[in-house]
């Protein structure tokens, strides 16, 4: 208060991404997880960060690491939300957060761990993660995801409260939580979710 994608082809040397570390070139290919954070009808996909053959400029991952990732979406209060869409909520109101993981590979993957970390961005290069008195989770901010079979979907659902007004962001991180420790833990972080806490709750339909 979580990762794992690579290709078999060699990729040119490039700057290391901020939130991802290089992965072994082929040893965990069969355990690759294609992450698909889907939206619920009638809402269209609000934010596609990753494609099957390249990288969206908004992604934090290097091009060679995300070939198998399909799309990324997060649901806040039942609606798609990301760094380009601000989700409004009322101070003290429970805010639901849902993440859906779909295994698009041909092999079972997992277990995985998912962690949600709130922070504030002061727009001057300073990020504040000390929000214990401003943000509280209803339950845990971490989720355990058991083995996900091919074409199956695992849903992580939680909720949190914002106790003060302001703009907040959620870092959603995935980690390989398997017991095979011969490989280094591999992380990736999705683009941050932007939530604005208001004194007056947003009107229905707004």
mmCIF file of C-alpha atoms in Angstrom:
data_model
loop_
_atom_site.group_PDB
_atom_site.id
_atom_site.type_symbol
_atom_site.label_atom_id
_atom_site.label_comp_id
_atom_site.label_asym_id
_atom_site.label_seq_id
_atom_site.Cartn_x
_atom_site.Cartn_y
_atom_site.Cartn_z
ATOM 1 C CA UNK A 1 0.000 0.000 0.000
ATOM 2 C CA UNK A 2 2.135 -7.975 -11.817
ATOM 3 C CA UNK A 3 4.224 -9.449 -16.245
ATOM 4 C CA UNK A 4 5.709 -11.413 -18.249
ATOM 5 C CA UNK A 5 5.798 -11.007 -21.916
ATOM 6 C CA UNK A 6 8.557 -11.422 -24.475
ATOM 7 C CA UNK A 7 9.308 -12.600 -27.957
ATOM 8 C CA UNK A 8 11.686 -15.238 -29.237
ATOM 9 C CA UNK A 9 13.329 -12.848 -31.706
ATOM 10 C CA UNK A 10 16.219 -10.669 -30.559
ATOM 11 C CA UNK A 11 15.448 -7.008 -30.130
ATOM 12 C CA UNK A 12 17.894 -4.092 -30.586
ATOM 13 C CA UNK A 13 19.451 -2.475 -27.531
ATOM 14 C CA UNK A 14 17.283 0.364 -26.274
ATOM 15 C CA UNK A 15 16.744 2.396 -23.098
ATOM 16 C CA UNK A 16 15.311 0.413 -20.222
ATOM 17 C CA UNK A 17 11.636 1.294 -19.608
ATOM 18 C CA UNK A 18 10.735 2.973 -16.362
ATOM 19 C CA UNK A 19 8.447 0.287 -14.930
ATOM 20 C CA UNK A 20 9.612 -2.898 -16.658
ATOM 21 C CA UNK A 21 12.754 -4.974 -16.495
ATOM 22 C CA UNK A 22 14.078 -7.114 -19.384
ATOM 23 C CA UNK A 23 12.848 -10.687 -19.341
ATOM 24 C CA UNK A 24 14.696 -13.864 -20.332
ATOM 25 C CA UNK A 25 14.394 -14.329 -24.111
ATOM 26 C CA UNK A 26 12.645 -17.694 -24.283
ATOM 27 C CA UNK A 27 12.598 -19.646 -21.021
ATOM 28 C CA UNK A 28 9.148 -18.464 -19.936
ATOM 29 C CA UNK A 29 7.565 -18.068 -23.350
ATOM 30 C CA UNK A 30 5.080 -20.858 -22.673
ATOM 31 C CA UNK A 31 3.906 -19.025 -19.568
ATOM 32 C CA UNK A 32 3.306 -15.714 -21.316
ATOM 33 C CA UNK A 33 0.083 -14.052 -20.339
ATOM 34 C CA UNK A 34 -1.764 -11.918 -22.831
ATOM 35 C CA UNK A 35 -3.513 -9.405 -20.651
ATOM 36 C CA UNK A 36 -6.877 -8.248 -21.774
ATOM 37 C CA UNK A 37 -8.624 -5.860 -19.382
ATOM 38 C CA UNK A 38 -11.993 -5.877 -21.059
ATOM 39 C CA UNK A 39 -14.879 -3.483 -20.708
ATOM 40 C CA UNK A 40 -18.508 -4.351 -20.161
ATOM 41 C CA UNK A 41 -21.181 -3.598 -22.776
ATOM 42 C CA UNK A 42 -22.388 -1.098 -23.788
ATOM 43 C CA UNK A 43 -19.118 0.712 -23.138
ATOM 44 C CA UNK A 44 -16.520 0.523 -25.935
ATOM 45 C CA UNK A 45 -12.878 -0.066 -25.207
ATOM 46 C CA UNK A 46 -11.694 3.220 -23.775
ATOM 47 C CA UNK A 47 -7.968 2.714 -23.736
ATOM 48 C CA UNK A 48 -5.913 0.341 -25.872
ATOM 49 C CA UNK A 49 -2.325 0.626 -24.700
ATOM 50 C CA UNK A 50 -0.862 -2.486 -26.256
ATOM 51 C CA UNK A 51 -1.178 -4.172 -29.612
ATOM 52 C CA UNK A 52 -0.119 -7.623 -30.733
ATOM 53 C CA UNK A 53 2.679 -6.325 -32.936
ATOM 54 C CA UNK A 54 3.860 -3.036 -31.459
ATOM 55 C CA UNK A 55 3.712 -0.467 -28.701
ATOM 56 C CA UNK A 56 1.366 2.430 -28.193
ATOM 57 C CA UNK A 57 3.326 5.596 -27.242
ATOM 58 C CA UNK A 58 1.478 5.671 -23.919
ATOM 59 C CA UNK A 59 2.735 2.248 -22.899
ATOM 60 C CA UNK A 60 5.483 1.875 -20.280
ATOM 61 C CA UNK A 61 6.776 -1.324 -21.879
ATOM 62 C CA UNK A 62 9.524 -1.720 -24.434
ATOM 63 C CA UNK A 63 8.409 -2.934 -27.913
ATOM 64 C CA UNK A 64 9.992 -6.383 -27.683
ATOM 65 C CA UNK A 65 8.225 -7.264 -24.438
ATOM 66 C CA UNK A 66 4.585 -6.853 -25.334
ATOM 67 C CA UNK A 67 3.972 -8.740 -28.546
ATOM 68 C CA UNK A 68 1.496 -11.057 -26.852
ATOM 69 C CA UNK A 69 -0.456 -8.403 -24.949
ATOM 70 C CA UNK A 70 -3.771 -7.548 -26.591
ATOM 71 C CA UNK A 71 -5.429 -4.596 -24.853
ATOM 72 C CA UNK A 72 -5.722 -2.847 -21.543
ATOM 73 C CA UNK A 73 -8.836 -1.420 -19.901
ATOM 74 C CA UNK A 74 -9.837 -0.784 -16.310
ATOM 75 C CA UNK A 75 -13.366 -0.313 -14.934
ATOM 76 C CA UNK A 76 -13.975 2.332 -12.277
ATOM 77 C CA UNK A 77 -17.528 2.424 -10.933
ATOM 78 C CA UNK A 78 -18.530 0.204 -13.843
ATOM 79 C CA UNK A 79 -17.121 2.489 -16.539
ATOM 80 C CA UNK A 80 -13.835 2.304 -18.462
ATOM 81 C CA UNK A 81 -11.167 4.624 -17.135
ATOM 82 C CA UNK A 82 -7.500 5.323 -17.781
ATOM 83 C CA UNK A 83 -4.926 8.117 -17.735
ATOM 84 C CA UNK A 84 -6.880 10.000 -20.440
ATOM 85 C CA UNK A 85 -10.304 9.674 -18.806
ATOM 86 C CA UNK A 86 -10.873 11.211 -15.369
ATOM 87 C CA UNK A 87 -13.284 9.291 -13.163
ATOM 88 C CA UNK A 88 -15.150 11.587 -10.749
ATOM 89 C CA UNK A 89 -16.315 10.373 -7.356
ATOM 90 C CA UNK A 90 -17.596 11.835 -4.104
ATOM 91 C CA UNK A 91 -15.439 12.079 -0.999
ATOM 92 C CA UNK A 92 -16.322 9.194 1.304
ATOM 93 C CA UNK A 93 -18.138 7.215 -1.394
ATOM 94 C CA UNK A 94 -17.021 3.678 -2.172
ATOM 95 C CA UNK A 95 -15.341 3.540 -5.586
ATOM 96 C CA UNK A 96 -15.389 0.145 -7.284
ATOM 97 C CA UNK A 97 -12.379 -1.037 -9.265
ATOM 98 C CA UNK A 98 -12.475 -4.043 -11.595
ATOM 99 C CA UNK A 99 -9.684 -5.627 -13.595
ATOM 100 C CA UNK A 100 -10.304 -8.564 -15.929
ATOM 101 C CA UNK A 101 -7.429 -10.764 -17.079
ATOM 102 C CA UNK A 102 -7.957 -13.026 -20.086
ATOM 103 C CA UNK A 103 -5.340 -15.591 -21.038
ATOM 104 C CA UNK A 104 -5.021 -15.428 -24.820
ATOM 105 C CA UNK A 105 -2.117 -17.860 -25.013
ATOM 106 C CA UNK A 106 -2.326 -21.598 -25.646
ATOM 107 C CA UNK A 107 -0.993 -22.514 -22.212
ATOM 108 C CA UNK A 108 -2.162 -22.059 -18.651
ATOM 109 C CA UNK A 109 -0.420 -19.186 -16.858
ATOM 110 C CA UNK A 110 -0.018 -18.074 -13.285
ATOM 111 C CA UNK A 111 -0.185 -17.762 -10.431
ATOM 112 C CA UNK A 112 0.003 -13.974 -10.548
ATOM 113 C CA UNK A 113 -0.201 -11.122 -8.071
ATOM 114 C CA UNK A 114 -1.923 -7.801 -8.748
ATOM 115 C CA UNK A 115 -1.253 -4.714 -6.625
ATOM 116 C CA UNK A 116 -2.976 -1.311 -6.715
ATOM 117 C CA UNK A 117 -0.899 1.628 -5.422
ATOM 118 C CA UNK A 118 -2.486 5.103 -5.107
ATOM 119 C CA UNK A 119 -0.450 8.303 -5.407
ATOM 120 C CA UNK A 120 -0.724 12.016 -6.156
ATOM 121 C CA UNK A 121 1.170 13.827 -8.902
ATOM 122 C CA UNK A 122 2.006 17.438 -8.034
ATOM 123 C CA UNK A 123 2.981 18.136 -11.666
ATOM 124 C CA UNK A 124 6.438 19.336 -10.605
ATOM 125 C CA UNK A 125 8.257 16.033 -10.666
ATOM 126 C CA UNK A 126 7.117 15.099 -7.156
ATOM 127 C CA UNK A 127 4.930 12.024 -6.590
ATOM 128 C CA UNK A 128 3.320 11.534 -3.180
ATOM 129 C CA UNK A 129 2.730 7.922 -2.153
ATOM 130 C CA UNK A 130 2.115 8.717 1.524
ATOM 131 C CA UNK A 131 -1.676 8.642 1.314
ATOM 132 C CA UNK A 132 -2.647 6.528 4.307
ATOM 133 C CA UNK A 133 -4.851 9.343 5.641
ATOM 134 C CA UNK A 134 -6.309 10.245 2.251
ATOM 135 C CA UNK A 135 -7.071 6.900 0.585
ATOM 136 C CA UNK A 136 -8.240 3.663 2.164
ATOM 137 C CA UNK A 137 -9.014 0.321 0.555
ATOM 138 C CA UNK A 138 -12.093 -1.684 1.414
ATOM 139 C CA UNK A 139 -10.249 -4.933 1.889
ATOM 140 C CA UNK A 140 -6.792 -5.401 0.438
ATOM 141 C CA UNK A 141 -4.964 -3.507 -2.300
ATOM 142 C CA UNK A 142 -3.407 -6.791 -3.473
ATOM 143 C CA UNK A 143 -5.033 -9.708 -5.281
ATOM 144 C CA UNK A 144 -3.908 -13.289 -5.826
ATOM 145 C CA UNK A 145 -4.687 -14.732 -9.247
ATOM 146 C CA UNK A 146 -4.545 -18.516 -9.494
ATOM 147 C CA UNK A 147 -3.693 -20.393 -12.671
ATOM 148 C CA UNK A 148 -5.636 -19.053 -15.650
ATOM 149 C CA UNK A 149 -6.387 -21.572 -18.382
ATOM 150 C CA UNK A 150 -6.304 -20.635 -22.073
ATOM 151 C CA UNK A 151 -9.217 -18.399 -23.075
ATOM 152 C CA UNK A 152 -10.380 -18.142 -19.488
ATOM 153 C CA UNK A 153 -10.847 -14.839 -17.657
ATOM 154 C CA UNK A 154 -9.931 -13.995 -14.090
ATOM 155 C CA UNK A 155 -11.633 -10.975 -12.515
ATOM 156 C CA UNK A 156 -10.141 -8.891 -9.700
ATOM 157 C CA UNK A 157 -12.696 -6.614 -8.051
ATOM 158 C CA UNK A 158 -12.200 -4.291 -5.110
ATOM 159 C CA UNK A 159 -13.151 -0.882 -3.777
ATOM 160 C CA UNK A 160 -11.556 2.129 -2.134
ATOM 161 C CA UNK A 161 -12.509 5.382 -0.400
ATOM 162 C CA UNK A 162 -11.098 8.855 -0.940
ATOM 163 C CA UNK A 163 -11.254 10.856 2.294
ATOM 164 C CA UNK A 164 -10.157 14.209 0.866
ATOM 165 C CA UNK A 165 -10.777 16.131 -2.342
ATOM 166 C CA UNK A 166 -8.128 16.144 -5.028
ATOM 167 C CA UNK A 167 -6.716 14.332 -8.029
ATOM 168 C CA UNK A 168 -5.440 10.839 -7.391
ATOM 169 C CA UNK A 169 -3.833 8.170 -9.565
ATOM 170 C CA UNK A 170 -3.736 4.390 -9.292
ATOM 171 C CA UNK A 171 -0.723 2.366 -10.351
ATOM 172 C CA UNK A 172 -1.789 -1.180 -11.230
ATOM 173 C CA UNK A 173 1.121 -3.617 -11.125
ATOM 174 C CA UNK A 174 1.304 -7.297 -12.049
ATOM 175 C CA UNK A 175 3.896 -9.783 -10.828
ATOM 176 C CA UNK A 176 4.700 -13.390 -11.628
ATOM 177 C CA UNK A 177 3.875 -15.098 -8.331
ATOM 178 C CA UNK A 178 4.977 -18.605 -9.257
ATOM 179 C CA UNK A 179 7.298 -20.630 -7.056
ATOM 180 C CA UNK A 180 9.913 -21.057 -9.785
ATOM 181 C CA UNK A 181 12.545 -18.635 -8.517
ATOM 182 C CA UNK A 182 15.283 -19.450 -11.017
ATOM 183 C CA UNK A 183 13.935 -16.487 -12.981
ATOM 184 C CA UNK A 184 13.964 -12.914 -11.697
ATOM 185 C CA UNK A 185 10.586 -11.440 -10.805
ATOM 186 C CA UNK A 186 9.252 -9.600 -13.829
ATOM 187 C CA UNK A 187 7.033 -6.572 -13.381
ATOM 188 C CA UNK A 188 5.032 -4.359 -15.633
ATOM 189 C CA UNK A 189 2.859 -1.385 -14.793
ATOM 190 C CA UNK A 190 -0.191 -0.213 -16.677
ATOM 191 C CA UNK A 191 -0.749 3.477 -17.401
ATOM 192 C CA UNK A 192 -2.120 5.125 -14.278
ATOM 193 C CA UNK A 193 -5.851 5.458 -13.659
ATOM 194 C CA UNK A 194 -6.903 9.054 -12.881
ATOM 195 C CA UNK A 195 -9.634 9.610 -10.256
ATOM 196 C CA UNK A 196 -10.871 13.005 -9.008
ATOM 197 C CA UNK A 197 -12.503 13.134 -5.572
ATOM 198 C CA UNK A 198 -15.085 15.924 -5.203
ATOM 199 C CA UNK A 199 -16.969 17.420 -2.265
ATOM 200 C CA UNK A 200 -20.207 17.081 -4.224
ATOM 201 C CA UNK A 201 -20.855 13.611 -5.663
ATOM 202 C CA UNK A 202 -21.122 13.580 -9.487
ATOM 203 C CA UNK A 203 -24.652 13.570 -10.856
ATOM 204 C CA UNK A 204 -25.989 10.298 -12.248
ATOM 205 C CA UNK A 205 -25.189 10.002 -15.928
ATOM 206 C CA UNK A 206 -22.500 12.668 -15.738
#
